[in-house]
Coordinates of C-alpha atoms in Angstrom, one line a residue:
X1 CA 0.0 0.1 0.1
X2 CA 2.9 2.5 0.9
X3 CA 4.4 1.8 -2.6
X4 CA 1.0 2.3 -4.2
X5 CA 0.7 5.8 -2.4
X6 CA 4.2 6.8 -3.2
X7 CA 3.7 5.9 -6.9
X8 CA 0.5 7.8 -7.2
X9 CA 2.2 10.9 -5.7
X10 CA 5.1 10.6 -8.2
X11 CA 2.6 10.2 -11.1
X12 CA 0.7 13.3 -9.8
X13 CA 3.9 15.5 -9.7
X14 CA 5.2 14.3 -12.9
X15 CA 1.6 15.2 -14.5
X16 CA 2.0 18.6 -12.9
X17 CA 5.6 19.0 -14.3
X18 CA 4.1 18.3 -17.8
X19 CA 1.8 21.2 -17.3
X20 CA 4.5 24.0 -16.7
X21 CA 5.5 23.4 -13.0
X22 CA 9.3 23.4 -11.9
X23 CA 10.8 20.1 -11.0
X24 CA 10.5 20.1 -7.2
X25 CA 10.9 17.6 -4.4
X26 CA 7.6 16.7 -2.7
X27 CA 9.0 18.0 0.7
X28 CA 9.7 21.4 -0.8
X29 CA 6.1 21.8 -2.0
X30 CA 3.8 24.1 -0.2
X31 CA 2.0 22.0 2.4
X32 CA -1.6 23.0 3.7
X33 CA -2.4 21.1 6.7
X34 CA -5.8 22.4 7.7
X35 CA -8.7 24.7 6.4
X36 CA -11.5 26.1 8.4
X37 CA -14.4 28.0 7.0
X38 CA -16.9 29.5 9.4
X39 CA -20.1 31.4 8.2
X40 CA -21.9 33.8 10.4
X41 CA -24.6 35.7 8.7
X42 CA -27.0 37.6 10.7
X43 CA -30.2 36.6 8.9
X44 CA -29.7 32.9 10.3
X45 CA -28.9 34.2 13.7
X46 CA -32.0 36.3 13.7
X47 CA -34.3 33.6 12.1
X48 CA -33.5 30.2 13.8
X49 CA -35.3 27.1 12.4
X50 CA -38.5 26.1 13.9
X51 CA -39.8 22.5 13.6
X52 CA -40.7 21.7 10.2
X53 CA -38.6 24.5 8.4
X54 CA -35.4 24.5 6.4
X55 CA -33.4 27.2 4.8
X56 CA -33.2 28.3 1.3
X57 CA -30.7 28.6 -0.6
X58 CA -30.2 24.9 -0.2
X59 CA -27.0 25.3 -1.8
X60 CA -25.0 28.4 -0.7
X61 CA -22.4 30.0 -2.9
X62 CA -21.7 29.7 -6.5
X63 CA -24.2 27.0 -7.4
X64 CA -26.1 28.6 -10.2
X65 CA -28.6 27.5 -12.9
X66 CA -30.0 24.4 -11.2
X67 CA -31.7 21.6 -12.9
X68 CA -33.5 18.8 -11.1
X69 CA -34.9 15.4 -12.0
X70 CA -36.5 12.4 -10.2
X71 CA -36.5 8.6 -10.6
X72 CA -38.7 7.1 -7.9
X73 CA -37.8 8.5 -4.5
X74 CA -34.3 9.7 -5.8
X75 CA -33.8 13.2 -6.7
X76 CA -30.7 14.6 -8.6
X77 CA -29.6 18.3 -9.1
X78 CA -26.8 19.8 -11.3
X79 CA -25.4 23.3 -11.4
X80 CA -23.4 25.3 -13.9
X81 CA -19.6 24.9 -13.3
X82 CA -18.0 27.6 -16.0
X83 CA -14.2 26.9 -15.8
X84 CA -14.2 25.0 -12.7
X85 CA -12.9 21.5 -12.8
X86 CA -14.3 19.0 -12.3
X87 CA -17.3 20.1 -14.1
X88 CA -21.1 20.1 -13.1
X89 CA -21.5 19.2 -9.4
X90 CA -24.2 16.7 -8.9
X91 CA -26.4 16.2 -5.8
X92 CA -28.7 13.5 -4.7
X93 CA -31.6 13.7 -2.1
X94 CA -34.6 11.4 -1.2
X95 CA -36.5 14.4 0.5
X96 CA -35.7 17.6 -1.3
X97 CA -34.2 18.9 2.1
X98 CA -31.1 17.0 2.5
X99 CA -28.6 17.0 -0.3
X100 CA -25.5 15.0 -0.6
X101 CA -22.8 15.8 -3.3
X102 CA -22.1 12.5 -5.1
X103 CA -19.6 13.8 -7.5
X104 CA -19.4 15.8 -10.8
X105 CA -21.0 14.8 -13.9
X106 CA -17.9 15.9 -16.1
X107 CA -15.1 14.3 -13.9
X108 CA -12.4 13.4 -16.6
X109 CA -10.6 15.4 -19.4
X110 CA -12.3 13.5 -22.2
X111 CA -15.6 15.3 -21.3
X112 CA -14.2 18.7 -20.3
X113 CA -12.1 21.1 -22.1
X114 CA -11.7 24.4 -20.3
X115 CA -7.9 24.9 -20.3
X116 CA -8.1 28.1 -22.0
X117 CA -11.4 29.4 -20.8
X118 CA -12.1 32.7 -19.1
X119 CA -13.7 31.9 -15.7
X120 CA -17.1 32.7 -16.9
X121 CA -16.8 30.5 -20.1
X122 CA -16.9 26.8 -20.1
X123 CA -20.0 25.0 -18.9
X124 CA -23.4 26.8 -19.0
X125 CA -26.8 25.7 -17.7
X126 CA -26.8 22.1 -17.5
X127 CA -30.1 20.3 -17.7
X128 CA -30.5 16.9 -16.3
X129 CA -33.4 14.5 -17.1
X130 CA -34.6 10.9 -16.4
X131 CA -36.1 9.2 -19.4
X132 CA -38.3 6.4 -18.0
X133 CA -38.6 4.9 -21.6
X134 CA -35.0 3.7 -21.4
X135 CA -34.2 4.0 -17.8
X136 CA -31.5 6.5 -18.4
X137 CA -30.3 9.7 -17.2
X138 CA -29.3 12.5 -19.5
X139 CA -27.3 15.6 -18.7
X140 CA -27.1 18.1 -21.7
X141 CA -25.2 21.3 -21.6
X142 CA -23.3 24.1 -23.6
X143 CA -19.6 24.0 -23.3
X144 CA -18.3 27.4 -24.5
X145 CA -14.7 26.0 -24.7
X146 CA -12.5 23.6 -26.3
X147 CA -14.6 23.5 -29.5
X148 CA -17.2 21.2 -27.6
X149 CA -20.4 23.3 -28.1
X150 CA -23.7 21.7 -27.1
X151 CA -23.1 18.2 -25.6
X152 CA -25.0 15.4 -24.1
X153 CA -23.7 12.6 -21.7
X154 CA -25.9 9.8 -20.0
X155 CA -25.8 7.0 -17.5
X156 CA -28.2 4.6 -15.8
X157 CA -26.7 5.4 -12.4
X158 CA -25.7 9.0 -11.6
X159 CA -23.5 8.0 -8.9
X160 CA -21.5 5.5 -11.1
X161 CA -20.1 8.0 -13.8
X162 CA -21.3 9.3 -17.0
X163 CA -20.5 8.5 -20.7
X164 CA -18.1 10.6 -22.9
X165 CA -19.8 13.6 -24.6
X166 CA -21.6 13.4 -27.9
X167 CA -21.5 16.7 -29.8
X168 CA -24.8 18.0 -31.0
X169 CA -25.1 19.9 -34.1
X170 CA -26.9 23.0 -33.4
X171 CA -26.1 26.6 -32.4
X172 CA -27.3 28.5 -29.3
X173 CA -27.2 27.9 -25.6
X174 CA -29.1 26.3 -22.6
X175 CA -30.3 23.1 -24.2
X176 CA -33.0 21.1 -22.6
X177 CA -34.4 17.5 -23.3
X178 CA -38.0 16.3 -23.0
X179 CA -39.1 12.8 -23.2
X180 CA -42.7 12.3 -24.0
X181 CA -44.8 9.3 -22.7
X182 CA -45.2 8.1 -26.4
X183 CA -41.5 7.5 -26.5
X184 CA -40.8 10.6 -28.7
X185 CA -38.1 13.3 -27.5
X186 CA -37.7 16.8 -28.1
X187 CA -34.9 19.4 -27.4
X188 CA -35.5 23.0 -26.6
X189 CA -32.9 25.9 -26.4
X190 CA -32.1 29.7 -26.6
X191 CA -30.8 30.8 -30.0
X192 CA -30.3 34.0 -31.9
X193 CA -33.3 35.1 -34.1
X194 CA -32.9 34.4 -37.7
X195 CA -30.3 36.6 -39.6
X196 CA -31.7 40.0 -40.6
X197 CA -34.7 39.7 -38.2
X198 CA -33.3 40.9 -34.7
X199 CA -35.5 43.8 -33.5
X200 CA -33.6 44.9 -30.5
X201 CA -30.6 44.1 -28.3
X202 CA -31.2 40.9 -26.3
X203 CA -33.8 39.7 -28.9
X204 CA -33.6 35.9 -28.6
X205 CA -35.7 33.1 -29.6
X206 CA -36.6 29.5 -28.2
X207 CA -36.2 26.8 -30.7
X208 CA -37.2 23.2 -30.7
X209 CA -35.8 19.9 -32.5
X210 CA -37.1 16.5 -32.6
X211 CA -34.4 14.4 -30.8
X212 CA -33.3 11.0 -32.0
X213 CA -32.8 9.0 -28.6
X214 CA -31.4 5.9 -30.5
X215 CA -28.6 7.9 -32.0
X216 CA -28.2 10.8 -29.7
X217 CA -28.8 13.6 -32.2
X218 CA -31.0 16.3 -33.2
X219 CA -32.9 15.3 -36.3
X220 CA -31.6 17.4 -39.1
X221 CA -34.1 20.0 -40.7
X222 CA -36.6 19.5 -37.7
X223 CA -35.8 22.9 -36.0
X224 CA -38.6 25.4 -35.4
X225 CA -39.0 28.7 -33.4
X226 CA -41.6 28.1 -30.8
X227 CA -41.0 31.5 -28.9
X228 CA -40.0 34.7 -30.6
X229 CA -38.5 37.2 -28.3
X230 CA -40.6 36.3 -25.2
X231 CA -44.0 36.5 -23.6
X232 CA -44.9 39.6 -25.7
X233 CA -42.5 40.8 -28.3
X234 CA -44.0 44.3 -28.5
X235 CA -42.8 45.0 -24.9
X236 CA -39.2 44.1 -26.2
X237 CA -38.4 41.4 -23.6
X238 CA -34.7 40.4 -23.3
X239 CA -33.0 37.1 -23.1
X240 CA -35.7 34.5 -23.1
X241 CA -33.6 31.5 -22.2
X242 CA -33.2 28.5 -20.0
X243 CA -36.4 26.6 -21.4
X244 CA -37.9 23.5 -20.0
X245 CA -40.7 21.6 -21.1
X246 CA -43.2 19.5 -19.1
X247 CA -46.4 17.6 -19.5
X248 CA -49.2 17.7 -17.1
X249 CA -52.8 16.4 -17.7
X250 CA -52.2 15.9 -21.4
X251 CA -50.9 19.4 -21.9
X252 CA -47.5 20.9 -22.6
X253 CA -45.9 23.6 -20.6
X254 CA -42.7 25.6 -21.6
X255 CA -41.2 27.3 -18.9
X256 CA -38.4 30.0 -19.4
X257 CA -36.2 32.7 -17.9
X258 CA -36.7 36.0 -19.1
X259 CA -35.3 39.4 -18.4
X260 CA -31.5 38.7 -18.3
X261 CA -29.8 37.3 -15.2
X262 CA -29.6 40.7 -13.2
X263 CA -32.3 42.5 -11.3
X264 CA -34.9 42.3 -14.0
X265 CA -34.6 38.4 -14.0
X266 CA -37.7 36.3 -13.9
X267 CA -39.5 33.1 -14.8
X268 CA -42.3 32.8 -17.4
X269 CA -44.5 30.0 -18.8
X270 CA -46.4 29.1 -22.0
X271 CA -49.0 26.3 -22.6
X272 CA -49.9 24.2 -25.7
X273 CA -52.0 21.3 -26.6
X274 CA -49.3 19.7 -28.6
X275 CA -45.5 19.2 -27.6
X276 CA -44.5 21.2 -30.7
X277 CA -46.8 24.2 -30.0
X278 CA -48.1 26.7 -30.7
X279 CA -47.2 27.9 -27.2
X280 CA -49.3 30.6 -25.6
X281 CA -48.1 32.8 -22.7
X282 CA -50.0 32.7 -19.4
X283 CA -51.7 35.9 -18.7
X284 CA -50.2 36.2 -15.2
X285 CA -46.6 36.2 -16.3
X286 CA -44.1 36.5 -14.7
X287 CA -44.7 33.5 -12.1
X288 CA -41.4 34.1 -10.3
X289 CA -39.4 37.5 -10.0
X290 CA -38.1 39.9 -7.3
X291 CA -37.9 42.8 -9.7
X292 CA -40.8 45.0 -8.3
X293 CA -39.5 45.7 -4.9
X294 CA -37.5 48.5 -3.2
X295 CA -33.7 47.9 -3.7
X296 CA -32.6 48.5 -0.2
X297 CA -35.0 46.0 1.6
X298 CA -33.8 44.1 4.4
X299 CA -32.4 40.6 4.0
X300 CA -32.6 41.0 0.3
X301 CA -32.9 38.0 -2.0
X302 CA -32.8 39.1 -5.8
X303 CA -32.2 38.2 -9.5
X304 CA -34.5 34.9 -9.1
X305 CA -35.2 33.0 -12.2
X306 CA -33.7 30.1 -14.4
X307 CA -36.0 27.7 -12.8
X308 CA -36.9 24.0 -13.1
X309 CA -39.7 22.0 -11.7
X310 CA -40.0 18.5 -10.1
X311 CA -43.0 16.5 -8.9
X312 CA -42.7 14.3 -5.7
X313 CA -44.1 10.7 -5.7
X314 CA -47.4 12.0 -3.9
X315 CA -48.0 14.6 -6.6
X316 CA -46.6 17.7 -5.0
X317 CA -44.4 20.1 -7.0
X318 CA -41.2 22.0 -6.1
X319 CA -39.0 24.4 -8.0
X320 CA -35.4 25.2 -7.9
X321 CA -34.0 28.3 -9.1
X322 CA -31.2 30.7 -8.8
X323 CA -31.1 33.9 -6.8
X324 CA -28.5 36.2 -5.1
X325 CA -28.3 37.6 -1.5
X326 CA -26.4 40.9 -1.9
X327 CA -24.6 42.2 1.0
X328 CA -25.1 45.7 2.7
X329 CA -23.7 47.5 -0.3
X330 CA -25.8 45.3 -2.7
X331 CA -22.7 43.6 -3.9
X332 CA -23.1 40.0 -4.9
X333 CA -20.1 38.2 -3.7
X334 CA -21.5 34.9 -3.0
X335 CA -22.8 34.5 -6.5
X336 CA -26.0 33.0 -7.8
X337 CA -27.1 30.3 -5.4
X338 CA -29.6 27.5 -5.6
X339 CA -33.0 28.2 -3.9
X340 CA -36.1 26.2 -3.7
X341 CA -39.9 27.0 -3.3
X342 CA -43.0 24.7 -3.1
X343 CA -45.2 25.1 -6.2
X344 CA -49.0 24.9 -6.4
X345 CA -50.0 23.3 -9.7
X346 CA -53.6 22.8 -8.8
X347 CA -54.8 25.2 -11.5
X348 CA -54.0 25.6 -15.1
X349 CA -50.5 27.1 -14.6
X350 CA -47.9 26.5 -11.7
X351 CA -47.9 29.1 -8.9
X352 CA -44.6 29.6 -7.0
X353 CA -45.8 29.9 -3.4
X354 CA -44.6 33.5 -2.4
X355 CA -42.5 33.8 -5.5
X356 CA -44.0 37.3 -6.4
X357 CA -43.3 38.7 -2.8
X358 CA -40.1 39.3 -1.2
X359 CA -38.5 36.0 -0.5
X360 CA -37.8 34.7 3.0
X361 CA -34.9 32.6 4.2
X362 CA -37.2 29.8 5.6
X363 CA -39.7 27.4 3.9
X364 CA -41.5 24.4 5.1
X365 CA -40.2 21.0 4.7
X366 CA -42.0 18.5 2.6
X367 CA -44.1 16.0 4.4
X368 CA -41.9 13.2 6.3
X369 CA -38.6 15.1 5.9
X370 CA -36.2 15.5 8.9
X371 CA -33.4 18.2 8.5
X372 CA -30.0 16.8 8.7
X373 CA -28.1 19.8 7.5
X374 CA -24.4 19.3 7.8
X375 CA -24.8 15.6 9.2
X376 CA -24.2 12.2 7.7
X377 CA -22.6 13.7 4.6
X378 CA -25.3 16.2 3.7
X379 CA -24.4 19.6 2.5
X380 CA -24.9 22.3 5.4
X381 CA -26.8 25.5 5.0
X382 CA -27.6 28.5 7.1
X383 CA -24.6 29.3 9.5
X384 CA -22.0 26.5 9.9
X385 CA -18.4 25.5 10.1
X386 CA -16.5 23.4 7.6
X387 CA -13.2 22.0 8.8
X388 CA -11.0 20.0 6.5
X389 CA -7.7 18.5 8.1
X390 CA -7.2 16.7 4.8
X391 CA -7.0 13.2 6.6
X392 CA -9.4 11.4 4.1
X393 CA -7.7 9.5 1.3
X394 CA -9.8 11.6 -1.2
X395 CA -10.2 15.3 -1.3
X396 CA -13.8 16.5 -0.4
X397 CA -15.8 17.2 -3.6
X398 CA -16.2 20.8 -2.5
X399 CA -12.6 21.5 -3.6
X400 CA -12.2 22.4 -7.2
X401 CA -9.5 23.4 -9.5
X402 CA -9.6 26.3 -12.1
X403 CA -9.1 25.0 -15.6
X404 CA -7.0 22.3 -14.0
X405 CA -7.6 18.8 -12.6
X406 CA -6.6 18.6 -9.0
X407 CA -4.7 15.4 -9.9
X408 CA -2.3 17.5 -12.0
X409 CA -1.0 19.7 -9.2
X410 CA -2.1 18.2 -5.7
X411 CA -0.1 15.6 -3.9
X412 CA -2.2 14.2 -1.1
X413 CA -0.5 13.5 2.3
X414 CA -1.7 11.8 5.3
X415 CA -3.1 15.0 6.9
X416 CA -2.2 17.7 4.3
X417 CA -2.3 18.6 0.6
X418 CA 0.7 19.7 -1.1
X419 CA 0.5 21.8 -4.1
X420 CA 3.1 21.5 -6.9
X421 CA 3.2 25.1 -8.1
X422 CA 2.7 25.9 -11.8
X423 CA 4.4 28.7 -13.4
X424 CA 0.9 30.2 -14.3
X425 CA 0.0 32.7 -11.6
X426 CA -3.5 33.6 -10.5
X427 CA -4.0 36.2 -13.2
X428 CA -3.4 33.6 -16.0
X429 CA -6.2 32.5 -18.4
X430 CA -4.8 29.1 -18.1
X431 CA -4.6 26.1 -15.8
X432 CA -3.4 27.2 -12.3
X433 CA -2.3 25.5 -9.2
X434 CA -5.0 26.5 -6.6
X435 CA -7.7 24.4 -4.7
X436 CA -10.8 26.6 -4.3
X437 CA -13.8 26.6 -1.9
X438 CA -16.9 28.6 -2.6
X439 CA -17.6 31.8 -0.4
X440 CA -21.0 30.9 1.0
X441 CA -21.8 33.8 3.4
X442 CA -21.5 37.7 3.6
X443 CA -19.9 37.3 7.0
X444 CA -17.2 34.6 7.3
X445 CA -13.6 33.8 8.1
X446 CA -11.4 31.1 6.4
X447 CA -8.2 30.1 7.9
X448 CA -5.3 27.7 6.8
X449 CA -2.1 26.5 8.1
X450 CA 0.9 26.7 5.5
X451 CA 4.3 24.9 5.8
X452 CA 6.4 26.4 3.2
X453 CA 9.9 28.1 2.5
X454 CA 9.8 29.7 -0.9
X455 CA 13.3 29.4 -2.7
X456 CA 13.1 32.7 -4.6
X457 CA 11.0 35.7 -5.4
X458 CA 9.2 33.6 -8.3
X459 CA 7.8 31.4 -5.5
X460 CA 4.6 32.1 -3.5
X461 CA 2.0 30.2 -1.8
X462 CA -1.0 31.4 0.4
X463 CA -4.6 32.2 0.4
X464 CA -6.6 34.0 -2.0
X465 CA -10.1 35.4 -2.8
X466 CA -10.9 34.9 -6.4
X467 CA -13.7 36.3 -8.5
X468 CA -11.8 35.9 -11.6
X469 CA -8.4 36.1 -13.4
X470 CA -8.8 39.7 -13.5
X471 CA -10.3 40.4 -10.1
X472 CA -8.8 38.9 -6.9
X473 CA -6.9 39.3 -3.8
X474 CA -3.7 37.3 -2.9
X475 CA -2.1 36.9 0.6
X476 CA 0.9 35.0 0.1
X477 CA 4.5 34.1 1.5
X478 CA 7.4 34.9 -0.9
X479 CA 11.0 35.7 -0.9
X480 CA 13.2 38.7 -1.8
X481 CA 17.0 38.2 -1.4
X482 CA 17.6 36.2 1.7
X483 CA 14.5 37.5 3.5
X484 CA 10.8 36.3 3.6
X485 CA 7.8 38.4 3.2
X486 CA 4.2 38.3 3.5
X487 CA 2.5 40.2 0.8
X488 CA -1.0 41.4 0.1
X489 CA -2.0 42.2 -3.7
X490 CA -5.2 43.5 -5.1
X491 CA -6.1 42.9 -8.8
X492 CA -8.7 44.9 -10.4
X493 CA -9.5 44.6 -14.2
X494 CA -6.1 42.8 -14.6
X495 CA -4.1 45.6 -13.0
X496 CA -2.4 44.7 -9.7
X497 CA -1.3 46.7 -6.9
X498 CA 0.6 45.5 -3.7
X499 CA -1.5 46.8 -0.8
X500 CA 1.1 45.9 1.9
X501 CA 4.1 43.6 2.6
X502 CA 5.9 42.8 5.6
X503 CA 9.2 40.9 6.4
X504 CA 8.6 37.7 8.4
X505 CA 10.3 34.5 10.0
X506 CA 8.1 31.8 8.7
X507 CA 9.2 29.3 11.1
X508 CA 7.8 25.8 10.7
X509 CA 4.4 27.2 9.6
X510 CA 2.4 30.2 8.9
X511 CA -1.3 30.6 9.7
X512 CA -3.2 32.6 7.3
X513 CA -6.8 34.1 7.6
X514 CA -9.2 36.1 5.6
X515 CA -12.4 37.5 7.2
X516 CA -15.4 39.5 5.7
X517 CA -18.2 41.4 7.1
X518 CA -20.2 42.3 4.0
X519 CA -18.1 44.4 2.0
X520 CA -15.2 44.8 4.6
X521 CA -12.5 42.1 4.1
X522 CA -9.3 41.8 6.3
X523 CA -6.3 39.5 5.6
X524 CA -4.1 38.4 8.5
X525 CA -1.4 36.1 9.4
X526 CA 0.8 34.7 12.4
X527 CA 4.0 33.0 12.2
X528 CA 4.4 32.0 15.8
X529 CA 0.9 30.8 16.9
X530 CA 0.3 34.2 18.6
X531 CA -2.5 36.5 17.7
X532 CA -3.3 37.2 14.1
X533 CA -1.6 40.2 12.6
X534 CA -3.5 42.2 10.1
X535 CA -1.8 43.1 6.8
X536 CA -3.1 46.0 4.8
X537 CA -5.9 47.1 6.9
X538 CA -9.4 46.8 5.8
X539 CA -10.0 46.4 2.1
X540 CA -13.2 46.4 0.1
X541 CA -14.7 43.2 -1.4
X542 CA -16.0 45.2 -4.3
X543 CA -13.8 43.4 -6.9
X544 CA -15.2 40.0 -5.6
X545 CA -18.7 40.9 -6.5
X546 CA -20.4 40.0 -9.7
X547 CA -21.8 43.5 -10.1
X548 CA -18.2 45.0 -10.4
X549 CA -16.4 42.1 -11.9
X550 CA -19.1 40.9 -14.3
X551 CA -19.3 37.3 -15.4
X552 CA -21.5 34.6 -13.8
X553 CA -19.5 33.2 -10.8
X554 CA -19.3 33.9 -7.2
X555 CA -16.2 34.6 -5.2
X556 CA -14.0 31.6 -4.3
X557 CA -11.4 31.1 -1.5
X558 CA -8.4 29.4 -2.6
X559 CA -5.2 27.5 -1.5
X560 CA -2.7 28.6 -3.9
X561 CA 0.8 28.4 -5.0
X562 CA 2.9 29.4 -8.1
X563 CA 6.4 29.5 -9.3
X564 CA 5.6 32.3 -11.6
X565 CA 5.1 34.9 -8.9
X566 CA 5.2 38.6 -9.8
X567 CA 4.2 40.3 -6.6
X568 CA 7.2 42.0 -5.2
X569 CA 7.4 43.1 -1.7

């Protein structure tokens, strides 16, 4: 066994070297021996759960564009992952309350090609569907990277891995599959209007194709526009997208996001007597939005939309959808998260319960569910602490790479992770050597212990807050001459500035901490297990907000190393 572990570590280091890291002995690699994340948002302290309640969002942090499906008593949920690696996190539940991550759908290089993607490229809006006609699960998505385009993968057991992707021959984004009870299948997606017919900026259409299940392809020539512009093109609605098709009581319902992914985001619905249309919009659209309320409302939840519906075995309905929780300066550092609401579909159209009033942090649990948040392997929500001593043989699924497979730069120790530094640094739009954990609260602390002695000014390891390759903070240990320095750098729009640096004696280890209270972030360290020492004062988290940085992701907290450091004390 020891020989096997040694060989695996050696192969991992060799793989990292092939991607641009220096040849370095394992003992000289930066070692992180503990990571602790603690969330402490006021809304959860002020609103403790009562019996029969659970918190929404059900997945906090950057888990956007949720899609959900059910087979029997088993629910499966997936999210967009953009340039994060592995791709498309997948979760399992039997009660819609307790969710356990069972892996990633795109978990090997043959499925995911994001090595040169910007952070908000890569994987967009995955859709997961169970087809009872052939007892198969499908995940279809747009991979805006690596010449992949729209792809589909499938499996008969989501916990046991997915097929290599099949590239589908159509343009556009946000594809979704629908399997009818007669065995026929259809694919719907967002696309540009036909050339020469665009009426305004943001004018999009929803297209439908017949889908050949046997050969996994769209049927050539079967495409048709089923929605032009949105619910009412005379009002110039923007970005009709994220379509999902459902069948209920013999009729067909097309549900879409509309209004863009910002503060005008909403969910709308159409109905038809046939799967191919024509589709007529409901008179009470939108059926979900937060756009009509004052901007500075307390405990604000906003940008809601991009929803998907699922029915329970007893005929109830629930919806998952994305939303954001801005901080006190209305900045969105935690990104788009996965929320849930019960849905009343006793009438013609589904009604999101309280989906058109300011959303609350708590909802009622489905009948028979028991909240096990953070226990027995289930994802925590509300306020919680996550501690990883890296004692397990495998890394927790919540740790992700950026454009890079963890196996390419991580060497797993008994109670540590060592990072084999790549030459690419945090500002590169290429694979970097960093393990990332999603920021999940406005108020949090994240701490780690680092054992490392850099050899030169090109070497750096530390903790980062990463919104993108062009917007980030780095707190790291590096070297200048014969001396060691702790440095703090801010990068905004790709331009970097050293906020502070300080000569230190790192000793055997250094503890690093980042803390936030809304927009106010602080970075600290201690080299002798005494009290933390702040470096750089209080800095703004503005560059970690989607509002400022753009894109579609939330802020990530990273354990990071590079052999191409350009931060100079």
